[in-house]
Amino acid sequence: MENKAASERVLWEEKQIAGVRLDAEDRSEILRYIGYSGQKIGPELNGQIEEAVSRLNRAAAPRLIASLYSCGEDGEWPDALTFLTGEDLKRHLSGCSKILLMGATIGSGVDRAIHVEEVREPLYALIMDSAGSTLIEAVCDSFEALLRKRFEEKGLYLTTRFSPGYGDLPIAAQNRFAELIEARRIGLTVTEDHIMVPRKSVTAVIGIADHPLKEKRKSCASCNLRESCRFRKSGVVCGE
């Protein structure tokens, strides 16, 4: 870990997630992203999913960077985090003594592999895209599991992840977020339109407290993407 005393933070790249890849247990999640809702799956689709997982695993290069901040004695956030606005995030982090910002990506090689199929075979590209979405979530889940083990051994407790675009935290926060965690170190950038590049990337905030925290679940009602979400259009939800 690299100490940044001047900015009251600890910044590090998490090397342990580099080997995260998809396996057979991830198949149901890939199907969920595709929009599967109980239809019979034939051998052709099964074969395409297996091939897509294999190709994506070869193309992927997971990287993750995290920045940990300490709050003031009264729970006041560091000045560097004042760009994180909205009452939903404040409630999410209520009672936390530390705030962790993370950025993760599975690399530009995945974007290129998906783009090739978008031109050649759109349906297969959808499967590849779904596999990519599943893998970046697996990377984030793996990191969160590592954090929980590390901090709970010290008697500390974590919230769930909260990303720009959730609740009333604007997606525009993405740009300053990326600057603050030095996301370029892992090849992650954000466009002027607040889109992350590579596409299969995630930024999120996690709170840390010295007491057990009430579980806070993702909610469709508090999600900025609820009107365009392809899961909800199919009668499926991703968090509750």
Tab-separated table of C-alpha atoms in Angstrom:
chain	number	residue	atom	x	y	z
A	1	MET	CA	0.000	0.000	0.000
A	2	GLU	CA	1.124	3.511	-0.779
A	3	ASN	CA	0.648	6.037	2.024
A	4	LYS	CA	-0.639	9.446	0.982
A	5	ALA	CA	-0.396	11.370	4.246
A	6	ALA	CA	-0.885	14.739	2.561
A	7	SER	CA	-4.332	13.754	1.335
A	8	GLU	CA	-5.190	11.568	4.354
A	9	ARG	CA	-5.657	8.439	2.344
A	10	VAL	CA	-4.180	5.071	1.490
A	11	LEU	CA	-4.069	4.197	-2.218
A	12	TRP	CA	-3.314	0.754	-3.594
A	13	GLU	CA	-3.862	-1.578	-6.521
A	14	GLU	CA	-5.413	-4.864	-5.417
A	15	LYS	CA	-3.342	-7.578	-7.091
A	16	GLN	CA	-5.333	-10.502	-5.680
A	17	ILE	CA	-8.229	-9.980	-8.090
A	18	ALA	CA	-6.043	-10.406	-11.194
A	19	GLY	CA	-6.892	-14.098	-11.481
A	20	VAL	CA	-10.681	-13.799	-11.207
A	21	ARG	CA	-12.377	-15.522	-14.142
A	22	LEU	CA	-15.792	-16.953	-15.009
A	23	ASP	CA	-16.620	-20.600	-14.321
A	24	ALA	CA	-19.596	-22.942	-14.653
A	25	GLU	CA	-21.322	-21.409	-11.621
A	26	ASP	CA	-21.591	-18.082	-13.465
A	27	ARG	CA	-23.751	-19.492	-16.248
A	28	SER	CA	-27.058	-18.556	-14.560
A	29	GLU	CA	-25.922	-14.957	-14.146
A	30	ILE	CA	-24.913	-14.722	-17.806
A	31	LEU	CA	-28.355	-16.020	-18.771
A	32	ARG	CA	-29.944	-13.390	-16.534
A	33	TYR	CA	-28.067	-10.625	-18.341
A	34	ILE	CA	-29.130	-12.070	-21.702
A	35	GLY	CA	-32.747	-11.869	-20.573
A	36	TYR	CA	-33.397	-15.570	-19.958
A	37	SER	CA	-36.620	-16.157	-18.018
A	38	GLY	CA	-37.110	-19.908	-17.991
A	39	GLN	CA	-37.076	-20.750	-21.702
A	40	LYS	CA	-35.638	-24.068	-22.809
A	41	ILE	CA	-31.970	-23.739	-23.702
A	42	GLY	CA	-30.838	-25.742	-26.690
A	43	PRO	CA	-27.397	-27.206	-27.370
A	44	GLU	CA	-26.504	-24.368	-29.756
A	45	LEU	CA	-26.992	-21.661	-27.106
A	46	ASN	CA	-25.202	-23.788	-24.518
A	47	GLY	CA	-22.258	-24.122	-26.863
A	48	GLN	CA	-22.213	-20.389	-27.574
A	49	ILE	CA	-22.183	-19.579	-23.867
A	50	GLU	CA	-19.304	-21.981	-23.218
A	51	GLU	CA	-17.311	-20.543	-26.120
A	52	ALA	CA	-18.053	-16.956	-25.059
A	53	VAL	CA	-16.899	-17.650	-21.497
A	54	SER	CA	-13.691	-19.229	-22.754
A	55	ARG	CA	-12.924	-16.353	-25.124
A	56	LEU	CA	-13.760	-13.700	-22.565
A	57	ASN	CA	-11.617	-15.339	-19.895
A	58	ARG	CA	-8.656	-15.263	-22.290
A	59	ALA	CA	-9.232	-11.609	-23.206
A	60	ALA	CA	-9.818	-10.380	-19.656
A	61	ALA	CA	-7.185	-8.619	-17.567
A	62	PRO	CA	-8.867	-7.666	-14.262
A	63	ARG	CA	-7.384	-4.718	-12.387
A	64	LEU	CA	-8.654	-2.778	-9.403
A	65	ILE	CA	-7.499	0.313	-7.552
A	66	ALA	CA	-8.803	1.514	-4.190
A	67	SER	CA	-8.450	4.643	-2.093
A	68	LEU	CA	-9.269	4.613	1.629
A	69	TYR	CA	-10.144	7.789	3.536
A	70	SER	CA	-10.649	8.388	7.251
A	71	CYS	CA	-13.525	10.547	8.450
A	72	GLY	CA	-13.240	13.140	11.198
A	73	GLU	CA	-14.053	12.350	14.827
A	74	ASP	CA	-17.593	13.630	14.309
A	75	GLY	CA	-18.010	11.558	11.152
A	76	GLU	CA	-17.331	14.508	8.878
A	77	TRP	CA	-16.179	13.486	5.405
A	78	PRO	CA	-12.750	14.550	4.121
A	79	ASP	CA	-12.806	17.670	1.914
A	80	ALA	CA	-11.697	15.548	-1.051
A	81	LEU	CA	-15.048	13.707	-1.014
A	82	THR	CA	-17.414	16.676	-1.055
A	83	PHE	CA	-18.170	15.952	-4.730
A	84	LEU	CA	-20.091	12.852	-3.568
A	85	THR	CA	-23.496	14.455	-3.173
A	86	GLY	CA	-26.998	13.223	-2.438
A	87	GLU	CA	-28.918	12.120	0.604
A	88	ASP	CA	-28.984	8.448	-0.412
A	89	LEU	CA	-25.200	8.059	-0.180
A	90	LYS	CA	-25.113	9.998	3.094
A	91	ARG	CA	-27.623	7.562	4.557
A	92	HIS	CA	-25.686	4.640	3.122
A	93	LEU	CA	-22.504	5.789	4.857
A	94	SER	CA	-24.126	6.937	8.084
A	95	GLY	CA	-22.060	5.877	11.103
A	96	CYS	CA	-18.979	5.012	9.032
A	97	SER	CA	-15.515	6.087	10.165
A	98	LYS	CA	-13.787	5.260	6.883
A	99	ILE	CA	-14.831	5.600	3.252
A	100	LEU	CA	-13.333	3.479	0.481
A	101	LEU	CA	-13.488	4.415	-3.192
A	102	MET	CA	-12.773	1.680	-5.731
A	103	GLY	CA	-12.457	1.383	-9.482
A	104	ALA	CA	-12.291	-1.912	-11.350
A	105	THR	CA	-12.034	-3.008	-14.974
A	106	ILE	CA	-11.544	-6.216	-16.928
A	107	GLY	CA	-9.560	-4.442	-19.627
A	108	SER	CA	-9.779	-3.117	-23.158
A	109	GLY	CA	-9.185	-6.571	-24.637
A	110	VAL	CA	-12.740	-7.508	-23.674
A	111	ASP	CA	-14.114	-4.406	-25.416
A	112	ARG	CA	-12.255	-5.347	-28.592
A	113	ALA	CA	-13.482	-8.945	-28.509
A	114	ILE	CA	-17.099	-7.818	-28.094
A	115	HIS	CA	-16.779	-5.197	-30.845
A	116	VAL	CA	-15.549	-7.799	-33.332
A	117	GLU	CA	-18.673	-9.866	-32.695
A	118	GLU	CA	-20.998	-6.835	-32.864
A	119	VAL	CA	-19.937	-6.456	-36.485
A	120	ARG	CA	-19.878	-10.151	-37.309
A	121	GLU	CA	-22.578	-11.816	-35.165
A	122	PRO	CA	-24.792	-9.532	-32.987
A	123	LEU	CA	-26.442	-12.365	-31.036
A	124	TYR	CA	-23.093	-13.839	-30.048
A	125	ALA	CA	-21.922	-10.317	-29.179
A	126	LEU	CA	-24.819	-10.105	-26.705
A	127	ILE	CA	-23.643	-13.301	-25.044
A	128	MET	CA	-20.087	-11.968	-24.873
A	129	ASP	CA	-21.347	-8.670	-23.451
A	130	SER	CA	-23.383	-10.506	-20.817
A	131	ALA	CA	-20.374	-12.600	-19.870
A	132	GLY	CA	-18.331	-9.408	-19.531
A	133	SER	CA	-20.921	-7.848	-17.229
A	134	THR	CA	-20.896	-11.006	-15.138
A	135	LEU	CA	-17.113	-11.023	-14.878
A	136	ILE	CA	-16.736	-7.391	-13.781
A	137	GLU	CA	-19.313	-8.013	-11.055
A	138	ALA	CA	-17.404	-11.131	-10.011
A	139	VAL	CA	-14.230	-9.044	-9.750
A	140	CYS	CA	-15.985	-6.502	-7.527
A	141	ASP	CA	-17.567	-9.226	-5.393
A	142	SER	CA	-14.186	-10.913	-4.954
A	143	PHE	CA	-12.605	-7.648	-3.820
A	144	GLU	CA	-15.461	-6.961	-1.438
A	145	ALA	CA	-15.043	-10.435	0.065
A	146	LEU	CA	-11.325	-9.762	0.592
A	147	LEU	CA	-12.123	-6.453	2.268
A	148	ARG	CA	-14.687	-7.990	4.584
A	149	LYS	CA	-12.236	-10.616	5.729
A	150	ARG	CA	-9.471	-8.065	6.309
A	151	PHE	CA	-11.577	-5.530	8.169
A	152	GLU	CA	-13.835	-7.872	10.127
A	153	GLU	CA	-10.723	-9.481	11.599
A	154	LYS	CA	-10.081	-6.005	13.056
A	155	GLY	CA	-13.623	-5.673	14.382
A	156	LEU	CA	-14.769	-3.431	11.520
A	157	TYR	CA	-17.853	-3.774	9.318
A	158	LEU	CA	-18.597	-2.868	5.699
A	159	THR	CA	-21.587	-1.499	3.820
A	160	THR	CA	-22.499	-2.804	0.393
A	161	ARG	CA	-21.199	-1.053	-2.751
A	162	PHE	CA	-22.795	2.205	-3.889
A	163	SER	CA	-21.954	3.523	-7.367
A	164	PRO	CA	-22.448	6.822	-9.197
A	165	GLY	CA	-25.891	6.602	-10.762
A	166	TYR	CA	-27.458	4.893	-7.741
A	167	GLY	CA	-30.155	6.890	-5.976
A	168	ASP	CA	-29.493	10.619	-6.158
A	169	LEU	CA	-25.708	10.336	-6.558
A	170	PRO	CA	-25.304	11.747	-10.091
A	171	ILE	CA	-23.473	9.820	-12.780
A	172	ALA	CA	-21.504	13.042	-13.388
A	173	ALA	CA	-19.558	12.248	-10.206
A	174	GLN	CA	-17.810	9.569	-12.248
A	175	ASN	CA	-15.202	11.965	-13.657
A	176	ARG	CA	-13.955	13.382	-10.366
A	177	PHE	CA	-14.192	9.907	-8.864
A	178	ALA	CA	-11.799	8.524	-11.488
A	179	GLU	CA	-9.343	11.389	-10.959
A	180	LEU	CA	-9.316	10.899	-7.206
A	181	ILE	CA	-8.568	7.174	-7.293
A	182	GLU	CA	-6.030	7.687	-10.098
A	183	ALA	CA	-7.963	5.261	-12.273
A	184	ARG	CA	-5.573	5.752	-15.200
A	185	ARG	CA	-3.125	3.544	-13.311
A	186	ILE	CA	-5.317	0.575	-14.206
A	187	GLY	CA	-6.182	1.805	-17.701
A	188	LEU	CA	-9.603	3.166	-16.712
A	189	THR	CA	-10.744	6.556	-18.029
A	190	VAL	CA	-14.042	8.462	-18.111
A	191	THR	CA	-15.318	10.452	-21.090
A	192	GLU	CA	-16.830	13.955	-20.950
A	193	ASP	CA	-20.216	12.224	-21.096
A	194	HIS	CA	-19.320	10.289	-17.900
A	195	ILE	CA	-18.930	6.948	-19.690
A	196	MET	CA	-16.216	4.616	-18.418
A	197	VAL	CA	-13.646	3.190	-20.829
A	198	PRO	CA	-13.185	0.219	-20.974
A	199	ARG	CA	-16.935	-0.370	-20.930
A	200	LYS	CA	-16.779	-3.282	-18.516
A	201	SER	CA	-15.670	-1.200	-15.550
A	202	VAL	CA	-17.156	-0.253	-12.181
A	203	THR	CA	-16.617	2.508	-9.643
A	204	ALA	CA	-18.141	2.271	-6.178
A	205	VAL	CA	-18.067	3.568	-2.616
A	206	ILE	CA	-17.944	1.291	0.438
A	207	GLY	CA	-18.332	2.506	4.013
A	208	ILE	CA	-16.482	1.013	6.990
A	209	ALA	CA	-17.670	1.264	10.594
A	210	ASP	CA	-16.651	-0.040	14.024
A	211	HIS	CA	-20.115	-1.483	14.671
A	212	PRO	CA	-22.468	-3.808	12.756
A	213	LEU	CA	-24.393	-2.019	10.035
A	214	LYS	CA	-27.967	-2.561	8.996
A	215	GLU	CA	-27.964	-4.218	5.577
A	216	LYS	CA	-28.665	-1.770	2.795
A	217	ARG	CA	-29.927	-3.418	-0.386
A	218	LYS	CA	-30.094	-2.023	-3.902
A	219	SER	CA	-33.591	-0.930	-4.830
A	220	CYS	CA	-35.258	-0.380	-8.203
A	221	ALA	CA	-37.067	2.612	-6.701
A	222	SER	CA	-33.767	4.339	-5.903
A	223	CYS	CA	-31.940	3.484	-9.143
A	224	ASN	CA	-31.429	6.137	-11.817
A	225	LEU	CA	-31.589	3.427	-14.517
A	226	ARG	CA	-35.021	2.127	-13.519
A	227	GLU	CA	-36.788	3.550	-16.592
A	228	SER	CA	-34.393	1.996	-19.113
A	229	CYS	CA	-33.429	-1.187	-17.235
A	230	ARG	CA	-33.775	-4.244	-19.475
A	231	PHE	CA	-34.128	-6.493	-16.408
A	232	ARG	CA	-37.259	-4.709	-15.170
A	233	LYS	CA	-38.777	-4.752	-18.664
A	234	SER	CA	-38.547	-8.551	-18.497
A	235	GLY	CA	-39.971	-8.760	-14.988
A	236	VAL	CA	-36.545	-9.379	-13.399
A	237	VAL	CA	-34.729	-7.255	-10.799
A	238	CYS	CA	-31.046	-7.179	-9.938
A	239	GLY	CA	-30.997	-6.286	-6.271
A	240	GLU	CA	-34.103	-7.276	-4.355
